Structure formats: C-alpha cells, structure tokens
Short mmCIF file of C-alpha atoms in Angstrom, two decimals:
data_model
loop_
_atom_site.label_atom_id
_atom_site.label_comp_id
_atom_site.label_asym_id
_atom_site.label_seq_id
_atom_site.Cartn_x
_atom_site.Cartn_y
_atom_site.Cartn_z
CA MET A 1 -13.82 11.67 7.62
CA THR A 2 -16.34 13.52 5.36
CA ASP A 3 -18.64 11.29 3.60
CA GLY A 4 -16.98 9.80 0.00
CA ILE A 5 -18.20 7.45 -2.61
CA CYS A 6 -15.19 5.54 -4.27
CA LEU A 7 -15.76 4.15 -8.08
CA PHE A 8 -13.57 0.69 -9.12
CA ASN A 9 -13.49 -0.87 -12.09
CA THR A 10 -11.80 -4.41 -11.95
CA ALA A 11 -11.62 -7.54 -14.06
CA GLU A 12 -11.91 -10.76 -12.02
CA ILE A 13 -11.78 -14.75 -12.14
CA ARG A 14 -12.48 -16.68 -9.07
CA TRP A 15 -12.46 -20.51 -8.03
CA PHE A 16 -14.63 -21.92 -4.35
CA TRP A 17 -14.26 -25.50 -3.17
CA PRO A 18 -15.13 -26.80 0.18
CA GLU A 19 -11.83 -26.61 2.57
CA ARG A 20 -9.33 -29.10 2.68
CA ASN A 21 -5.54 -29.20 2.92
CA VAL A 22 -5.27 -25.78 3.79
CA GLU A 23 -1.65 -25.79 4.94
CA SER A 24 -0.63 -27.48 1.35
CA MET A 25 -2.82 -25.17 -0.25
CA GLN A 26 -1.13 -22.15 1.46
CA SER A 27 2.35 -23.09 0.70
CA TRP A 28 1.49 -23.78 -2.98
CA PHE A 29 -0.05 -20.39 -2.75
CA VAL A 30 3.66 -18.69 -1.32
CA GLY A 31 6.04 -20.72 -3.57
CA GLU A 32 8.95 -19.60 -3.84
CA GLY A 33 8.43 -16.11 -3.19
CA PRO A 34 7.69 -13.57 0.26
CA MET A 35 5.93 -14.24 2.89
CA PRO A 36 2.14 -12.55 1.68
CA ASP A 37 0.18 -10.08 3.59
CA SER A 38 -2.68 -11.66 5.84
CA GLU A 39 -5.83 -10.18 6.71
CA ILE A 40 -8.91 -11.46 9.08
CA ARG A 41 -11.93 -9.81 8.68
CA THR A 42 -15.64 -9.85 8.72
CA ASP A 43 -17.87 -8.83 6.16
CA ILE A 44 -21.38 -8.80 5.96
CA TYR A 45 -23.52 -9.37 2.86
CA LEU A 46 -27.04 -8.70 2.14
CA VAL A 47 -28.55 -12.00 1.02
CA LEU A 48 -30.12 -11.74 -2.57
CA PRO A 49 -31.73 -14.79 -3.49
CA GLY A 50 -31.10 -15.96 -6.82
CA CYS A 51 -28.82 -13.23 -7.47
CA GLU A 52 -25.21 -13.88 -8.67
CA THR A 53 -24.76 -10.71 -10.52
CA THR A 54 -24.37 -7.79 -7.63
CA GLY A 55 -23.31 -8.10 -4.47
CA VAL A 56 -24.18 -5.74 -0.98
CA LYS A 57 -22.04 -5.94 1.94
CA LEU A 58 -21.07 -3.80 4.96
CA ARG A 59 -17.11 -3.95 4.99
CA ASN A 60 -15.35 -2.14 7.85
CA LYS A 61 -16.94 1.13 7.55
CA ASN A 62 -17.81 0.98 4.38
CA PHE A 63 -21.11 0.19 2.40
CA GLU A 64 -20.30 -1.12 -0.46
CA ILE A 65 -22.15 -2.28 -4.11
CA LYS A 66 -21.09 -4.28 -6.17
CA ALA A 67 -22.42 -5.35 -9.83
CA LEU A 68 -21.50 -6.84 -12.97
CA ALA A 69 -20.94 -5.36 -16.06
CA GLU A 70 -19.36 -7.74 -18.39
CA THR A 71 -18.84 -11.16 -18.72
CA ALA A 72 -15.83 -11.71 -21.01
CA GLY A 73 -16.70 -15.98 -21.21
CA SER A 74 -14.71 -18.99 -20.86
CA CYS A 75 -11.06 -18.77 -20.62
CA PHE A 76 -8.71 -21.84 -20.53
CA TRP A 77 -4.56 -21.81 -19.94
CA PRO A 78 -2.05 -23.98 -21.14
CA THR A 79 -1.50 -25.38 -17.67
CA GLY A 80 -4.58 -27.19 -17.62
CA GLN A 81 -7.01 -24.71 -15.69
CA SER A 82 -10.04 -22.90 -17.16
CA GLY A 83 -12.59 -20.43 -15.36
CA VAL A 84 -15.00 -17.28 -16.45
CA LEU A 85 -13.53 -13.96 -16.84
CA GLN A 86 -15.56 -11.30 -15.49
CA ARG A 87 -15.71 -7.01 -15.32
CA TRP A 88 -17.33 -5.99 -11.91
CA VAL A 89 -17.95 -2.39 -10.92
CA LYS A 90 -17.92 -1.57 -7.31
CA TRP A 91 -19.48 1.56 -5.28
CA SER A 92 -17.59 2.25 -1.65
CA LEU A 93 -19.60 4.89 0.21
CA ALA A 94 -17.57 6.01 3.68
CA SER A 95 -19.37 8.02 5.90
CA PRO A 96 -19.61 9.08 9.92
CA LYS A 97 -23.03 8.67 9.44
CA LEU A 98 -22.98 5.02 8.49
CA PRO A 99 -23.18 3.79 11.76
CA ILE A 100 -26.13 5.61 12.92
CA LEU A 101 -28.31 3.99 9.42
CA LEU A 102 -26.61 0.47 10.38
CA ASP A 103 -29.85 -0.62 12.74
CA ASP A 104 -32.54 0.22 10.03
CA LEU A 105 -29.77 -1.24 7.46
CA LEU A 106 -29.82 -4.66 9.30
CA SER A 107 -33.33 -4.91 9.85
CA VAL A 108 -34.04 -5.09 5.88
CA GLY A 109 -33.65 -8.09 4.31
CA ILE A 110 -31.11 -11.42 5.44
CA TRP A 111 -27.54 -10.29 6.41
CA GLN A 112 -25.14 -12.95 6.48
CA PRO A 113 -21.77 -12.26 8.13
CA VAL A 114 -18.77 -14.05 6.38
CA THR A 115 -15.20 -13.77 8.17
CA LYS A 116 -12.34 -14.08 5.72
CA GLU A 117 -8.80 -14.86 6.78
CA ARG A 118 -6.57 -13.96 3.36
CA LEU A 119 -3.41 -14.40 2.05
CA LEU A 120 -2.71 -11.27 -0.71
CA ARG A 121 -0.14 -10.85 -3.00
CA LYS A 122 0.26 -7.82 -5.78
CA PHE A 123 1.52 -8.22 -9.45
CA THR A 124 2.85 -5.44 -11.51
CA ALA A 125 0.81 -5.70 -15.02
CA CYS A 126 3.65 -5.86 -17.51
CA PRO A 127 4.61 -8.96 -19.16
CA GLU A 128 7.74 -7.94 -19.36
CA THR A 129 8.15 -6.52 -16.03
CA PHE A 130 6.34 -9.24 -14.26
CA ALA A 131 6.94 -8.95 -10.24
CA GLU A 132 5.41 -9.17 -7.17
CA LYS A 133 4.40 -5.47 -5.40
CA GLY A 134 5.93 -4.79 -2.12
CA SER A 135 2.73 -3.78 0.53
CA ALA A 136 3.36 -0.41 0.15
CA HIS A 137 1.99 0.12 -3.25
CA SER A 138 -1.67 1.47 -3.59
CA ASP A 139 -4.91 -1.41 -4.37
CA ARG A 140 -5.70 0.45 -6.95
CA GLU A 141 -2.08 1.34 -8.96
CA GLU A 142 -2.08 -0.58 -12.07
CA GLY A 143 -2.02 -4.38 -11.94
CA CYS A 144 -3.22 -7.81 -10.29
CA SER A 145 -3.78 -9.14 -6.99
CA VAL A 146 -3.98 -12.75 -6.01
CA GLU A 147 -5.78 -13.88 -2.66
CA LEU A 148 -5.88 -17.29 -0.98
CA THR A 149 -8.78 -16.94 1.21
CA ARG A 150 -10.10 -19.15 3.85
CA VAL A 151 -14.30 -18.10 3.96
CA THR A 152 -16.67 -19.08 6.80
CA MET A 153 -20.39 -18.19 7.51
CA ASP A 154 -20.66 -19.77 10.84
CA ALA A 155 -19.86 -22.86 13.30
CA ARG A 156 -22.31 -24.91 11.98
CA GLN A 157 -21.07 -25.00 8.42
CA PRO A 158 -17.91 -26.19 6.55
CA SER A 159 -15.51 -23.37 5.63
CA TRP A 160 -14.99 -22.97 1.85
CA LEU A 161 -10.84 -21.72 0.19
CA THR A 162 -11.48 -19.29 -2.91
CA PHE A 163 -8.81 -18.70 -4.90
CA GLY A 164 -8.90 -15.54 -7.34
CA PHE A 165 -7.31 -12.87 -9.02
CA GLU A 166 -8.11 -8.88 -9.39
CA ALA A 167 -7.07 -6.77 -11.84
CA PHE A 168 -7.20 -2.71 -11.40
CA GLU A 169 -6.34 -0.08 -14.03
CA PRO A 170 -7.95 3.30 -15.08
CA ASN A 171 -8.31 2.43 -18.51
CA ALA A 172 -9.71 -0.46 -20.41
CA LYS A 173 -7.08 -2.80 -20.64
CA LEU A 174 -8.10 -4.72 -17.56
CA PHE A 175 -8.77 -7.84 -18.86
CA ASP A 176 -5.47 -8.04 -21.17
CA ILE A 177 -3.81 -7.87 -17.32
CA LEU A 178 -5.55 -9.80 -15.94
CA ASN A 179 -4.64 -12.50 -18.23
CA VAL A 180 -1.14 -11.77 -18.27
CA ALA A 181 -0.96 -12.28 -14.42
CA VAL A 182 -3.55 -15.50 -14.68
CA GLY A 183 -0.93 -16.99 -17.18
CA HIS A 184 2.91 -16.38 -15.27
CA PHE A 185 1.00 -17.26 -11.72
CA PHE A 186 -0.22 -20.76 -13.26
CA ARG A 187 3.21 -21.07 -15.17
CA ARG A 188 4.97 -20.67 -11.65
CA HIS A 189 2.85 -22.61 -9.14
CA GLY A 190 0.30 -25.02 -11.25
CA SER A 191 -2.99 -25.50 -9.80
CA PRO A 192 -3.59 -25.73 -6.16
CA PRO A 193 -2.85 -29.89 -4.71
CA GLY A 194 -5.89 -31.75 -5.04
CA VAL A 195 -8.02 -29.12 -6.57
CA GLU A 196 -9.36 -28.63 -10.34
CA LEU A 197 -9.78 -25.45 -11.25
CA SER A 198 -12.49 -25.29 -14.11
CA GLU A 199 -15.66 -22.89 -15.18
CA ALA A 200 -17.74 -25.62 -12.46
CA ASN A 201 -15.92 -23.94 -9.68
CA SER A 202 -15.62 -20.62 -11.52
CA LEU A 203 -17.99 -18.33 -9.20
CA SER A 204 -17.93 -14.56 -8.16
CA TYR A 205 -19.16 -14.03 -3.96
CA PRO A 206 -22.22 -13.39 -5.37
CA GLY A 207 -22.30 -16.61 -7.36
CA TRP A 208 -21.27 -18.39 -4.16
CA LEU A 209 -23.50 -16.86 -1.75
CA LYS A 210 -26.22 -18.06 -4.28
CA LEU A 211 -24.74 -21.26 -3.90
CA ILE A 212 -24.85 -22.22 -0.54
CA ASN A 213 -28.18 -19.96 0.26
#
C-alpha cells in the first residue's frame, strides 16, 4: 500500500431524526426493490465546536477531510418533502504510515466514535434510464447513492436515523443528478412513516454533530 490522496466532489441532501420504528423505516426504504447492501462500521470524528461546514474523521484506514463548497438553497418536492442541497469536497488520505500517527492525532482535540449501520442503494443518473445499480458498480461512477443509516455515539445516548442522497459525477452536473434521483425516489416511496422530511431536520454530518454536542 502506498500513500494516496483522493479528491471527490459530491452533491448531497440529508435528514436526521431520533431513532424510532426502525423495521418499518427499513421496509419503506427497500420498497419492492432488491435487498440493498448493508454495512456496519465506526467512524471517529474530530469534534469542531460550532462548526457545520467542515468534517474531519478517521474512516477505516483513511484520514478524511470534508468541506462545504456550496449551498444551493432549499428545495421542495411535489410529494411534500423539503431540504437543503449542498455541494461538498472531500479529501481522503490512505497511507501505511497513518497507524503510526494515530496516537498523536487522537491526543489533539476531542474525537467522537460514531457507529453506523447502513443500508445503501445506488441509482443511475439519467432520467430516461433511472434504475438501480448492482453492488459491482464503483462508488465513483456517475449516479446517486441513497442510504438509510442508524447512527449511535455510545450506549448512554439515544441512537438517530439519517436518510440521505449523495450524487457523484466528475463534471458539473451534480445538482441535476441529485434532483433527478431525489424526485424519482420520493415518487416511488413517499416519506418515511411517521417522519417529516423538512428544512428543519435537513442536516449534514457536521451539522448533526454540532446539534448534539
């Protein structure tokens, strides 16, 4: 393994709410489609008090920094949902030297482990061919991922659920891809049972960390 820095641009929209009715949420998310990929992992976030524009975390063997590049404002869908669209830039460093630096990194600032139990679906980007991708497709191919994730900080605090979309594409069509995917998904599924998806709970991960810390 050699040192490598990857740069990603994404357009995203996400909502958070305190956990409830997990099984019905999962049934809503899956709908009539195939059972999506699942993943459990723990990311370790650097707590940046009062900050919702930058995220710093350790993910598996990578060190990642995510910065807000643009807020496209609020968006409203005919099916009754609303939220805030954002474009993010992420730098991901993979290095065999990273474990050597971990003790020094974790000794500076406050780091918060966050366990994520995630269901993930991936869709094509084009309105004419909007369809689900198989798990063999790369995360960086043009399209949009949709996820439902249970997030837990520790046993003393209640868990949350987050539902979000992340569009990825190498050029300048990110918000177009995101809008197509969100519109299609809500027309097929509607809102999750018992939860209102609105600007009030439309948050990024840095925004959520700011809320609960």
